[in-house]
Short mmCIF file of C-alpha atoms in Angstrom, two decimals:
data_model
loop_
_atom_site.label_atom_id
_atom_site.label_comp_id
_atom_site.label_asym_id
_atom_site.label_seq_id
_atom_site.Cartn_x
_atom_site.Cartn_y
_atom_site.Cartn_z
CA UNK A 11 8.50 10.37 28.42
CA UNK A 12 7.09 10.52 24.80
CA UNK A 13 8.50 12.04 21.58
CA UNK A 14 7.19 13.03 18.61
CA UNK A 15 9.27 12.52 15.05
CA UNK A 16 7.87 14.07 12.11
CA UNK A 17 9.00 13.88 8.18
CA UNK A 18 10.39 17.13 6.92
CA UNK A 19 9.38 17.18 3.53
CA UNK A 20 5.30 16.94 2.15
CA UNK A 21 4.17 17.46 6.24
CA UNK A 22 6.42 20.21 7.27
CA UNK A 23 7.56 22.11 3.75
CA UNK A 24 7.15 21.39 0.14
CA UNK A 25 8.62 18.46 -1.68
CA UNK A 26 11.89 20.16 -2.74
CA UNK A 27 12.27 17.72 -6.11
CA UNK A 28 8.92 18.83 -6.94
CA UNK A 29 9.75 22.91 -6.76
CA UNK A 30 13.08 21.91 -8.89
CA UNK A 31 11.00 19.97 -11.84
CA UNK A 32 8.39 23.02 -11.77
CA UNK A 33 11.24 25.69 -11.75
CA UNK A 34 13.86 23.91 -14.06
CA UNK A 35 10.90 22.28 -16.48
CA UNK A 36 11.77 18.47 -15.94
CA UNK A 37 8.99 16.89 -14.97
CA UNK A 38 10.84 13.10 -14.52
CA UNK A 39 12.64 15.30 -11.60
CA UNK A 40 9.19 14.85 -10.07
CA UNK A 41 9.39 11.07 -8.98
CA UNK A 42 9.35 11.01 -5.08
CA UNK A 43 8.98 8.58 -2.47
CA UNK A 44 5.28 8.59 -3.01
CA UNK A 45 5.94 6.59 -5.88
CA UNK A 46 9.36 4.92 -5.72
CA UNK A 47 9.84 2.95 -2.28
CA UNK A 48 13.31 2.23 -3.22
CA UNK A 49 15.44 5.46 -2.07
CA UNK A 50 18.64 3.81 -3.79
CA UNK A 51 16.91 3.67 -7.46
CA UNK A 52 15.11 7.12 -6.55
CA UNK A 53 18.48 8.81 -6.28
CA UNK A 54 20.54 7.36 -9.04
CA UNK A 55 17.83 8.59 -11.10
CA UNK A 56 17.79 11.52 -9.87
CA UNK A 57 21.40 12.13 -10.08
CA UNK A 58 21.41 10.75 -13.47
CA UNK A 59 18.88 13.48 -14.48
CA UNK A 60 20.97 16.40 -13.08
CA UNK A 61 23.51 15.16 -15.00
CA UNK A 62 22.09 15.02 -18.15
CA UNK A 63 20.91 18.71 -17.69
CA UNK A 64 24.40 19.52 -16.41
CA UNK A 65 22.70 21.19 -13.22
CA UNK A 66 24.38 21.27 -9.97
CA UNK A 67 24.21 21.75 -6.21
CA UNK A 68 23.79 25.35 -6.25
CA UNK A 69 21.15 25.50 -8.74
CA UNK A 70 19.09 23.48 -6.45
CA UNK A 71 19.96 25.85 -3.38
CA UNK A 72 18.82 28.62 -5.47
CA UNK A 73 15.48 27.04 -6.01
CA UNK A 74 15.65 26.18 -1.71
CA UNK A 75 16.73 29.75 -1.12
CA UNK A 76 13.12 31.16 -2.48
CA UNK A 77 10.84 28.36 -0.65
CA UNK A 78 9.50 28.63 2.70
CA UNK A 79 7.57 26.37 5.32
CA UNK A 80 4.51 24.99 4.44
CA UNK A 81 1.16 27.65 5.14
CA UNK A 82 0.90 27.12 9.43
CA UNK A 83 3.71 24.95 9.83
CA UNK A 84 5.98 26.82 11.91
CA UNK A 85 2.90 27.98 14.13
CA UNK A 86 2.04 23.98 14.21
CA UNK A 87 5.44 23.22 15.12
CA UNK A 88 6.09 25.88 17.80
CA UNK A 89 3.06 24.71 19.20
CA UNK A 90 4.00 21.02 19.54
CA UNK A 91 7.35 21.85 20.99
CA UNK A 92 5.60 23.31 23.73
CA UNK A 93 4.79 20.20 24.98
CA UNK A 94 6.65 17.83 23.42
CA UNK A 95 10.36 16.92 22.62
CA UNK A 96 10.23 17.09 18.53
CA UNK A 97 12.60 15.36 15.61
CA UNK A 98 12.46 15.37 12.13
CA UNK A 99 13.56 11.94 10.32
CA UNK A 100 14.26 12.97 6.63
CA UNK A 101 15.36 11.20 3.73
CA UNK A 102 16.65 14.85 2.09
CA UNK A 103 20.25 16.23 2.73
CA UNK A 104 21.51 18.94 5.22
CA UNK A 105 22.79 20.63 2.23
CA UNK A 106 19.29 21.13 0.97
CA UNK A 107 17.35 21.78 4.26
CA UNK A 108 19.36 24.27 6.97
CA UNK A 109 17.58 27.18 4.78
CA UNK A 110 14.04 25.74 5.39
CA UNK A 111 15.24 25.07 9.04
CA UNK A 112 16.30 28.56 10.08
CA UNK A 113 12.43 29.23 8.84
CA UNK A 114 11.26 26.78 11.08
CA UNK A 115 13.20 27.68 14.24
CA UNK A 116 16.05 25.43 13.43
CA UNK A 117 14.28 21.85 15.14
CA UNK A 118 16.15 18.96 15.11
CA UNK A 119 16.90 17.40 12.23
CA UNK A 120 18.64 13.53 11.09
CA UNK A 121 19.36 13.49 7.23
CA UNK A 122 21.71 12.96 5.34
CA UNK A 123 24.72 14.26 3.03
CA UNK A 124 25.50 14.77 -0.56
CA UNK A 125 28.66 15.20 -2.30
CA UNK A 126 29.51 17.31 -5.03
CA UNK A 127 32.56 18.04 -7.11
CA UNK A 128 34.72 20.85 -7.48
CA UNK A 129 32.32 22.78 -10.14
CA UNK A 130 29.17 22.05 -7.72
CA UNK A 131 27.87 18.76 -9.90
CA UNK A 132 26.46 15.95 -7.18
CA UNK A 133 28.27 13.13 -7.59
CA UNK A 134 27.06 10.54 -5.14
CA UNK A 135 25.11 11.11 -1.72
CA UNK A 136 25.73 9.37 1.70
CA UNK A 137 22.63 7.52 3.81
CA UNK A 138 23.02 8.56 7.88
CA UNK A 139 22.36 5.07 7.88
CA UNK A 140 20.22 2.85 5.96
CA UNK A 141 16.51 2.84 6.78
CA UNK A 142 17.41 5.77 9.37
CA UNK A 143 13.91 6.57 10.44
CA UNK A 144 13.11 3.10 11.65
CA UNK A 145 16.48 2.46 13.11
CA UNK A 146 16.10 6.06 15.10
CA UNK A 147 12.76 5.12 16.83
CA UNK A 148 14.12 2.03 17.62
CA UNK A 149 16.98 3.70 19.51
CA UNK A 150 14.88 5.96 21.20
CA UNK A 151 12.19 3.13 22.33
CA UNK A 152 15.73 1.44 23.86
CA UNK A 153 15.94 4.85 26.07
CA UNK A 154 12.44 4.58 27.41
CA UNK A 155 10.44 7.36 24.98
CA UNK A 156 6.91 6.78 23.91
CA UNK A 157 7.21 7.68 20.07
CA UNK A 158 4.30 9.38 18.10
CA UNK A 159 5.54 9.62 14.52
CA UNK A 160 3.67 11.53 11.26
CA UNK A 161 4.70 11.23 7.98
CA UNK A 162 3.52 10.99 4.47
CA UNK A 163 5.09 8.75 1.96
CA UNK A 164 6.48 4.94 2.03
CA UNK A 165 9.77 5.73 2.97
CA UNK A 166 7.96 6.68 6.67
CA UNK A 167 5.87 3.74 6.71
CA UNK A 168 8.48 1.80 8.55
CA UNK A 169 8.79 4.40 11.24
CA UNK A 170 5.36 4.79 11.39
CA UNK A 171 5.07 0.96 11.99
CA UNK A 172 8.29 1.25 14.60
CA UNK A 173 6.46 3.91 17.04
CA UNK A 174 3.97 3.44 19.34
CA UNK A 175 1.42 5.54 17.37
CA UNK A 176 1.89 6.60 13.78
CA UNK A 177 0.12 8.69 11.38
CA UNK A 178 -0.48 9.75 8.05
CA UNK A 179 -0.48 13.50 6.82
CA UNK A 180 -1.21 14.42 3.71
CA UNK A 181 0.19 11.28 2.16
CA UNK A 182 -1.10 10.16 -1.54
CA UNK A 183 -4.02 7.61 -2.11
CA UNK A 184 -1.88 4.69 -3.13
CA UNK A 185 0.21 5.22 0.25
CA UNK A 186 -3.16 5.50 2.17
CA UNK A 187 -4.74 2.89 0.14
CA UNK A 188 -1.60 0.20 1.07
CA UNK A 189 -1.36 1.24 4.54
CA UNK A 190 -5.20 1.48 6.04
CA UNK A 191 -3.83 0.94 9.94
CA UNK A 192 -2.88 4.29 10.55
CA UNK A 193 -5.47 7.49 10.80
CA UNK A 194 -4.84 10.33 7.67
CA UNK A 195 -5.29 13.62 8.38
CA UNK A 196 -4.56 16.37 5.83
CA UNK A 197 -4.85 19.78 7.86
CA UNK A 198 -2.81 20.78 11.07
CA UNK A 199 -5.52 21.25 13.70
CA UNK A 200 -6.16 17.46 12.93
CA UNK A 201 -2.55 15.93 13.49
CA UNK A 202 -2.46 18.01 16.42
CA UNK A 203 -5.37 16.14 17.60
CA UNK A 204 -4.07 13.27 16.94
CA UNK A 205 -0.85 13.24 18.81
CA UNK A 206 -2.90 14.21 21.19
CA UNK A 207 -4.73 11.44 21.75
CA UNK A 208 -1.90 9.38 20.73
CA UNK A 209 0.11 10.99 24.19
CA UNK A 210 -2.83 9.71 26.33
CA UNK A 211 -3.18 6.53 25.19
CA UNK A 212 0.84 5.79 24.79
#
């Protein structure tokens, strides 16, 4: 029985922090994972920022509200769950994705939460667990799947390591450059291929 998990955000749709610092003008809002492996430090910056700017939650779900999938996603993802049991392992929130997900055809998802305040201001955010992704194909090696995981930035690295087969899409040079085990592909057609092959070797 195999399983593929995928990363929701620079393989599936847009990085969402990125859209924000374009639409609100911050550019320190876009620091991702591609550049800061430590989530924890990420995020108090990030909610540090926000604060300074005095923007809240629902500016943020406005910028959400007007993205979509990334070009051929949705067809590459209805296509995999044809034959293959699918879940995304994200490091964003369920407060920021559901929109996205309804334009996927609502897969599975395991995030995480934020909380904000009374006038919408975030105020902390809550980790599923820490180092989720990992932990999840762990669990799911205990109950016999094959795992074929894709992601793009350090904080998948782990899970990427964790499954039987793991792959890079569309991940930066320094994240290729630091991780030269696993194949890169950058366009659809070729991750398809390789889970693929991945399924009939695993």
């Amino acid at each position: 029985m195999q399983l593929v998990c995928l990363d929701l955000e620079g393989v599936l749709v847009p990085e969402i922090w990125i859209e924000f610092a374009e639409r609100t003008g911050i550019p320190e809002l876009r620091r991702t994972t591609r550049e800061e492996p430590d989530y924890d430090k990420l995020m108090k910056y990030r909610l540090d920022l926000l604060k300074q700017h005095k923007l809240g939650l629902p500016d943020i779900q406005k910028v959400i509200s007007e993205m979509g999938p990334e070009p051929g996603a949705k067809d590459f993802l209805d296509a995999l769950r044809q034959d293959f049991q699918v879940i995304i392992l994200s490091d964003t929130f369920y407060e920021f994705a559901m929109p996205l997900m309804q334009q996927l055809g609502m897969p599975t998802l395991f995030c995480h939460k934020l909380e904000a305040n009374a006038e919408g201001f975030l105020v902390n955010y809550h980790l599923r667990m820490a180092n989720q992704k990992k932990e999840a194909v762990q669990r799911f090696k205990e109950i016999n799947f094959k795992v074929i995981a894709a992601g793009d930035s350090y904080n998948d690295t782990a899970m990427l390591k964790e499954a039987h087969a793991g792959i890079l899409f569309r991940a930066p040079d320094n994240v290729i450059a630091e991780f030269p085990q696993f194949p890169v592909e950058r366009e659809y057609s070729g991750l398809m291929a390789q889970i693929r092959a991945a399924s009939a070797r695993t």
